[in-house]
């Protein structure tokens, strides 16, 4: 009897605990719904200027510098192996924690000196991939011409300008078998893609375009990824047949200084100085002629603040007079690059004429001209 009484008391205590938990749960819900909601908003937060926040972050004392340098030195010992992998027809895919930009550029500048190299910065907001294909085709053509001149002492007839060709035609040229007189020589161009999983390359069409370029017989690709979900961008065919990746684990533990310039910081608002720095980085990746075209447009905008923009034909006339461009086609190529990176925008004036303008303040444009003029 005593045992039964103890069991009954334990059951009653368990029931009371469950009842107490249930009652407290519903009481908290009732009280929560009756409380006055806070009227505070995210916009009420006093945000620090992004430039100040980045400056403070840049002044953080780095740690383990010696170990990081020693790690980079050990990777140098693999450069010859990586070159051999490229020569065998594979693509190099660098992965691991830390920025791999400096490592890949050091590898390309010291080990791939006998090949032409084109660099794509995938961390930029947008990229003109057709222009990349045009540049690759032009470099491959120059290499083939040099080989022909060495072997036979003659040059081939003038080619149709590559910037007038279609994408399929460019891909076809990059995939053509080498001429007979160049069979004994290696002849391919390398394309380096920093952050192939970056925001400017993340959509399926761009990834498929890169895969087609990488699969060309006369192209080798070296790329880096930094997002753990980056392999989800590719299907089985792209990984094993087109890119044909040779995975290389190279954690560098280096900060993402350049790559992070284009991402807004939490609890910070952007300033004009940050816009200038971002635009300056983009312009530095373009050719000197493209920079000069941008400078002409910037100077016109500063000299005519009341205008709605600069007419395209006026820009072409000035650039032609200063020998910056040789044709309207060349100017359009530069303008496409500017628009892709949102450095320049176009709008239609009240008289129906299309005009170009730089979406920055006069102060920011002046700073930008000073920076690209250095």
Coordinates of C-alpha atoms in Angstrom, one line a residue:
X1 CA 0.0 0.0 0.0
X2 CA 2.8 2.4 0.9
X3 CA 4.4 1.8 -2.5
X4 CA 1.2 2.5 -4.4
X5 CA 0.7 5.8 -2.4
X6 CA 4.3 6.9 -3.3
X7 CA 3.6 6.2 -7.0
X8 CA 0.3 8.1 -6.9
X9 CA 2.0 11.1 -5.3
X10 CA 4.7 11.1 -8.0
X11 CA 2.1 11.0 -10.8
X12 CA 0.2 13.9 -9.2
X13 CA 3.5 15.9 -9.0
X14 CA 4.2 15.2 -12.7
X15 CA 0.6 16.3 -13.6
X16 CA 1.1 19.5 -11.6
X17 CA 4.4 20.2 -13.3
X18 CA 2.8 19.8 -16.8
X19 CA -0.1 21.9 -15.8
X20 CA 2.2 24.6 -14.4
X21 CA 4.3 24.6 -17.6
X22 CA 1.2 24.9 -19.8
X23 CA -0.3 27.7 -17.7
X24 CA 3.0 29.6 -17.7
X25 CA 3.3 29.2 -21.5
X26 CA -0.1 30.6 -22.2
X27 CA 0.3 33.4 -19.6
X28 CA 3.5 34.5 -21.2
X29 CA 1.8 34.6 -24.6
X30 CA -1.1 36.6 -23.3
X31 CA 1.2 39.1 -21.6
X32 CA 3.5 39.3 -24.6
X33 CA 0.6 40.2 -26.9
X34 CA -0.7 42.9 -24.5
X35 CA 2.7 44.6 -24.1
X36 CA 3.3 47.8 -25.9
X37 CA 5.5 47.2 -29.0
X38 CA 8.6 49.2 -29.3
X39 CA 8.5 52.2 -31.7
X40 CA 12.2 52.0 -32.4
X41 CA 13.3 51.5 -36.0
X42 CA 16.6 50.4 -37.7
X43 CA 16.7 53.9 -39.2
X44 CA 17.1 55.3 -35.7
X45 CA 20.4 53.7 -35.3
X46 CA 23.3 56.1 -35.5
X47 CA 25.4 54.5 -38.2
X48 CA 29.1 55.2 -38.6
X49 CA 30.5 56.3 -42.0
X50 CA 31.6 53.3 -44.0
X51 CA 35.0 54.9 -44.8
X52 CA 35.7 55.5 -41.1
X53 CA 34.8 51.9 -40.3
X54 CA 37.0 50.5 -43.1
X55 CA 39.9 52.7 -41.9
X56 CA 39.5 51.4 -38.4
X57 CA 39.4 47.8 -39.6
X58 CA 42.5 48.4 -41.7
X59 CA 44.4 49.6 -38.6
X60 CA 43.7 46.4 -36.7
X61 CA 47.1 44.8 -36.0
X62 CA 47.6 41.7 -38.1
X63 CA 48.5 38.4 -36.3
X64 CA 50.6 35.4 -37.3
X65 CA 52.3 37.3 -40.1
X66 CA 55.4 35.1 -40.0
X67 CA 53.4 31.9 -40.2
X68 CA 51.3 33.3 -43.1
X69 CA 54.5 34.2 -45.0
X70 CA 56.0 30.8 -44.4
X71 CA 52.8 29.2 -45.7
X72 CA 53.0 31.2 -48.9
X73 CA 56.6 30.1 -49.3
X74 CA 55.6 26.4 -49.1
X75 CA 53.0 27.0 -51.8
X76 CA 55.7 28.3 -54.1
X77 CA 57.2 24.9 -54.2
X78 CA 54.0 23.6 -55.9
X79 CA 54.2 26.2 -58.8
X80 CA 55.9 23.8 -61.2
X81 CA 53.4 21.1 -60.4
X82 CA 50.5 23.5 -61.0
X83 CA 52.0 24.5 -64.4
X84 CA 52.3 20.8 -65.3
X85 CA 48.6 20.3 -64.5
X86 CA 47.7 23.2 -66.8
X87 CA 49.8 21.8 -69.6
X88 CA 48.0 18.5 -69.2
X89 CA 44.7 20.2 -70.0
X90 CA 43.2 20.6 -66.5
X91 CA 41.9 23.8 -64.9
X92 CA 43.2 24.8 -61.5
X93 CA 40.6 25.6 -58.8
X94 CA 42.1 27.1 -55.7
X95 CA 40.0 26.8 -52.5
X96 CA 40.6 27.3 -48.8
X97 CA 40.2 30.1 -46.2
X98 CA 41.7 33.5 -47.0
X99 CA 42.2 35.6 -50.1
X100 CA 44.0 33.8 -52.8
X101 CA 44.4 36.8 -55.1
X102 CA 48.0 37.5 -54.3
X103 CA 49.0 33.8 -54.4
X104 CA 47.4 33.3 -57.9
X105 CA 48.9 36.5 -59.3
X106 CA 52.3 35.6 -58.0
X107 CA 52.0 32.2 -59.6
X108 CA 50.9 33.7 -62.9
X109 CA 53.6 36.4 -62.9
X110 CA 56.5 34.0 -62.1
X111 CA 55.5 30.7 -63.7
X112 CA 53.2 31.5 -66.6
X113 CA 55.5 34.2 -68.2
X114 CA 55.7 32.3 -71.5
X115 CA 51.9 32.4 -71.9
X116 CA 49.5 35.3 -72.3
X117 CA 47.3 35.8 -69.2
X118 CA 43.9 37.5 -68.9
X119 CA 42.6 38.4 -65.4
X120 CA 38.9 38.5 -64.5
X121 CA 38.0 40.0 -61.2
X122 CA 34.8 38.2 -60.2
X123 CA 34.4 40.3 -57.1
X124 CA 33.4 43.3 -59.2
X125 CA 29.6 44.0 -59.4
X126 CA 29.4 43.2 -63.1
X127 CA 31.8 41.9 -65.8
X128 CA 31.7 42.0 -69.6
X129 CA 32.5 38.4 -70.5
X130 CA 32.3 38.9 -74.3
X131 CA 35.1 41.5 -74.0
X132 CA 37.1 38.8 -72.1
X133 CA 36.5 36.3 -75.0
X134 CA 37.6 39.0 -77.5
X135 CA 40.8 39.7 -75.6
X136 CA 41.6 36.0 -75.4
X137 CA 41.1 35.6 -79.1
X138 CA 43.3 38.5 -79.9
X139 CA 46.1 37.2 -77.6
X140 CA 45.9 33.7 -79.1
X141 CA 46.1 35.2 -82.6
X142 CA 49.2 37.2 -81.6
X143 CA 50.8 34.0 -80.3
X144 CA 50.0 32.1 -83.4
X145 CA 51.4 34.9 -85.6
X146 CA 54.7 34.9 -83.6
X147 CA 55.0 31.1 -84.1
X148 CA 54.3 31.4 -87.8
X149 CA 56.9 34.1 -88.1
X150 CA 59.5 32.0 -86.2
X151 CA 58.8 28.8 -88.3
X152 CA 58.3 30.2 -91.8
X153 CA 59.2 33.9 -91.6
X154 CA 55.9 34.9 -93.0
X155 CA 52.7 36.3 -91.6
X156 CA 49.1 35.4 -92.5
X157 CA 46.5 37.7 -94.0
X158 CA 44.7 40.2 -91.9
X159 CA 41.9 38.8 -89.8
X160 CA 38.4 40.1 -89.4
X161 CA 38.4 42.3 -86.2
X162 CA 37.5 40.0 -83.3
X163 CA 35.2 42.6 -81.7
X164 CA 33.0 42.3 -84.7
X165 CA 32.5 38.6 -84.3
X166 CA 29.8 36.7 -82.5
X167 CA 30.3 34.8 -79.2
X168 CA 30.0 31.4 -81.0
X169 CA 32.6 32.5 -83.6
X170 CA 35.0 33.6 -80.8
X171 CA 34.6 30.3 -78.9
X172 CA 35.1 28.4 -82.2
X173 CA 38.3 30.2 -82.9
X174 CA 39.6 29.5 -79.3
X175 CA 38.8 25.9 -79.9
X176 CA 40.4 25.5 -83.3
X177 CA 43.2 22.9 -83.8
X178 CA 46.6 24.5 -84.0
X179 CA 48.1 25.0 -87.5
X180 CA 50.6 22.3 -88.6
X181 CA 53.6 24.6 -88.3
X182 CA 52.8 25.1 -84.6
X183 CA 52.2 21.5 -83.6
X184 CA 55.5 21.2 -81.9
X185 CA 55.0 24.3 -79.8
X186 CA 52.7 24.9 -76.8
X187 CA 50.2 27.6 -77.7
X188 CA 47.4 28.4 -75.3
X189 CA 46.2 31.5 -73.4
X190 CA 45.5 31.5 -69.6
X191 CA 42.5 33.1 -68.0
X192 CA 42.8 33.9 -64.2
X193 CA 39.4 34.3 -62.5
X194 CA 39.5 35.7 -59.0
X195 CA 36.4 34.7 -57.1
X196 CA 34.7 32.7 -59.9
X197 CA 31.8 32.5 -57.4
X198 CA 31.7 36.3 -57.0
X199 CA 28.6 38.5 -57.4
X200 CA 29.5 39.5 -61.0
X201 CA 29.7 35.9 -62.2
X202 CA 27.1 34.1 -60.1
X203 CA 24.3 33.7 -62.5
X204 CA 23.9 30.5 -64.6
X205 CA 24.5 32.2 -68.0
X206 CA 27.8 33.6 -66.9
X207 CA 28.9 30.3 -65.4
X208 CA 28.0 28.5 -68.6
X209 CA 29.9 31.1 -70.7
X210 CA 33.0 30.6 -68.5
X211 CA 32.6 26.8 -68.8
X212 CA 32.6 27.1 -72.6
X213 CA 35.7 29.2 -72.5
X214 CA 37.5 26.8 -70.2
X215 CA 36.6 23.8 -72.4
X216 CA 38.4 25.4 -75.4
X217 CA 41.5 23.5 -76.5
X218 CA 43.7 26.6 -76.5
X219 CA 42.6 28.0 -73.2
X220 CA 43.6 27.1 -69.6
X221 CA 41.8 28.5 -66.6
X222 CA 43.0 29.2 -63.0
X223 CA 40.3 30.2 -60.6
X224 CA 39.5 30.7 -56.9
X225 CA 36.4 30.1 -54.9
X226 CA 35.5 31.4 -51.4
X227 CA 31.9 30.4 -50.8
X228 CA 31.3 27.0 -49.4
X229 CA 28.3 26.6 -51.7
X230 CA 30.2 27.6 -54.9
X231 CA 30.2 24.0 -56.4
X232 CA 26.4 24.3 -56.5
X233 CA 26.9 26.7 -59.5
X234 CA 28.0 23.8 -61.7
X235 CA 26.5 20.6 -62.9
X236 CA 28.4 17.3 -63.5
X237 CA 29.2 18.1 -67.1
X238 CA 30.6 21.5 -66.3
X239 CA 32.8 20.2 -63.4
X240 CA 34.3 17.1 -65.1
X241 CA 34.1 17.9 -68.8
X242 CA 34.2 21.7 -69.4
X243 CA 36.1 23.2 -66.4
X244 CA 37.9 19.8 -65.8
X245 CA 38.9 21.1 -62.4
X246 CA 42.0 20.0 -60.5
X247 CA 41.2 21.0 -56.9
X248 CA 44.0 22.6 -54.9
X249 CA 43.6 23.3 -51.2
X250 CA 45.6 26.5 -50.4
X251 CA 44.3 28.2 -47.3
X252 CA 46.2 31.5 -47.1
X253 CA 44.5 33.1 -44.1
X254 CA 45.0 36.5 -45.9
X255 CA 42.4 39.2 -45.4
X256 CA 39.9 39.9 -48.2
X257 CA 41.0 43.5 -48.5
X258 CA 40.4 44.1 -52.3
X259 CA 37.5 41.6 -52.6
X260 CA 35.7 43.2 -49.6
X261 CA 35.8 46.7 -51.1
X262 CA 32.6 46.1 -53.0
X263 CA 30.5 44.8 -50.1
X264 CA 28.8 47.1 -47.7
X265 CA 29.8 46.8 -44.0
X266 CA 27.2 46.0 -41.3
X267 CA 26.0 49.1 -39.3
X268 CA 27.7 51.5 -41.8
X269 CA 26.5 53.8 -44.4
X270 CA 28.4 54.6 -47.6
X271 CA 30.0 57.9 -48.3
X272 CA 31.3 59.7 -51.4
X273 CA 34.9 58.7 -50.5
X274 CA 33.9 55.0 -50.6
X275 CA 32.2 55.6 -54.1
X276 CA 35.4 57.2 -55.4
X277 CA 37.6 54.3 -54.1
X278 CA 35.3 51.7 -55.6
X279 CA 35.1 53.5 -59.0
X280 CA 38.9 54.0 -58.9
X281 CA 39.5 50.2 -58.4
X282 CA 37.3 49.5 -61.4
X283 CA 39.0 52.0 -63.6
X284 CA 42.4 50.7 -62.7
X285 CA 41.4 47.3 -64.1
X286 CA 40.6 49.0 -67.5
X287 CA 43.0 50.0 -70.3
X288 CA 44.6 53.5 -70.3
X289 CA 42.5 54.5 -73.4
X290 CA 39.3 53.5 -71.5
X291 CA 40.5 55.6 -68.5
X292 CA 41.1 58.6 -70.9
X293 CA 37.6 58.2 -72.4
X294 CA 36.1 58.3 -68.8
X295 CA 38.3 61.4 -68.0
X296 CA 36.9 63.3 -71.1
X297 CA 33.3 62.6 -69.9
X298 CA 34.1 63.6 -66.3
X299 CA 35.8 66.8 -67.4
X300 CA 32.8 67.7 -69.6
X301 CA 30.4 67.0 -66.7
X302 CA 32.3 69.3 -64.3
X303 CA 32.5 72.1 -66.9
X304 CA 28.8 71.9 -67.8
X305 CA 27.0 71.2 -64.5
X306 CA 23.7 72.4 -65.9
X307 CA 23.7 70.0 -68.9
X308 CA 21.6 66.8 -68.7
X309 CA 24.6 64.9 -70.0
X310 CA 27.2 64.6 -72.8
X311 CA 25.9 63.5 -76.2
X312 CA 27.6 60.4 -77.5
X313 CA 28.6 61.9 -80.8
X314 CA 30.3 64.8 -78.9
X315 CA 32.2 62.4 -76.8
X316 CA 33.3 60.5 -79.9
X317 CA 34.4 63.7 -81.7
X318 CA 36.6 64.8 -78.8
X319 CA 38.1 61.3 -78.2
X320 CA 38.9 61.0 -82.0
X321 CA 40.6 64.4 -82.0
X322 CA 42.8 63.4 -79.0
X323 CA 43.6 60.0 -80.7
X324 CA 42.0 58.1 -77.8
X325 CA 39.7 56.0 -80.0
X326 CA 40.0 55.2 -83.7
X327 CA 36.3 54.3 -84.4
X328 CA 32.8 54.5 -83.0
X329 CA 33.0 50.7 -82.5
X330 CA 35.9 51.1 -80.1
X331 CA 34.2 53.9 -78.2
X332 CA 31.0 51.7 -77.8
X333 CA 33.2 48.9 -76.4
X334 CA 34.5 51.3 -73.7
X335 CA 31.0 52.6 -73.0
X336 CA 29.7 49.1 -72.6
X337 CA 32.4 48.4 -70.0
X338 CA 31.5 51.6 -68.1
X339 CA 27.8 50.8 -68.1
X340 CA 28.4 47.2 -67.0
X341 CA 30.3 48.5 -64.0
X342 CA 27.8 51.3 -63.4
X343 CA 30.4 54.0 -63.8
X344 CA 28.4 55.7 -66.6
X345 CA 24.7 55.9 -67.2
X346 CA 22.7 57.1 -70.2
X347 CA 19.4 59.1 -70.4
X348 CA 17.3 60.7 -73.1
X349 CA 17.2 64.5 -73.2
X350 CA 14.1 66.5 -73.7
X351 CA 15.0 66.8 -77.4
X352 CA 15.2 63.0 -77.8
X353 CA 19.0 62.8 -77.9
X354 CA 20.8 60.1 -75.8
X355 CA 23.3 61.5 -73.4
X356 CA 25.9 60.1 -71.0
X357 CA 26.6 61.1 -67.4
X358 CA 28.5 59.9 -64.4
X359 CA 26.2 59.1 -61.4
X360 CA 28.5 60.8 -58.8
X361 CA 28.7 64.2 -57.2
X362 CA 31.1 66.9 -58.6
X363 CA 33.3 66.5 -55.5
X364 CA 33.5 62.7 -56.0
X365 CA 34.3 63.1 -59.8
X366 CA 37.1 65.6 -59.0
X367 CA 38.7 63.1 -56.5
X368 CA 38.3 60.3 -59.1
X369 CA 40.1 62.4 -61.8
X370 CA 42.9 63.1 -59.4
X371 CA 43.3 59.4 -58.5
X372 CA 43.3 58.1 -62.1
X373 CA 45.7 60.9 -63.1
X374 CA 48.4 59.7 -60.7

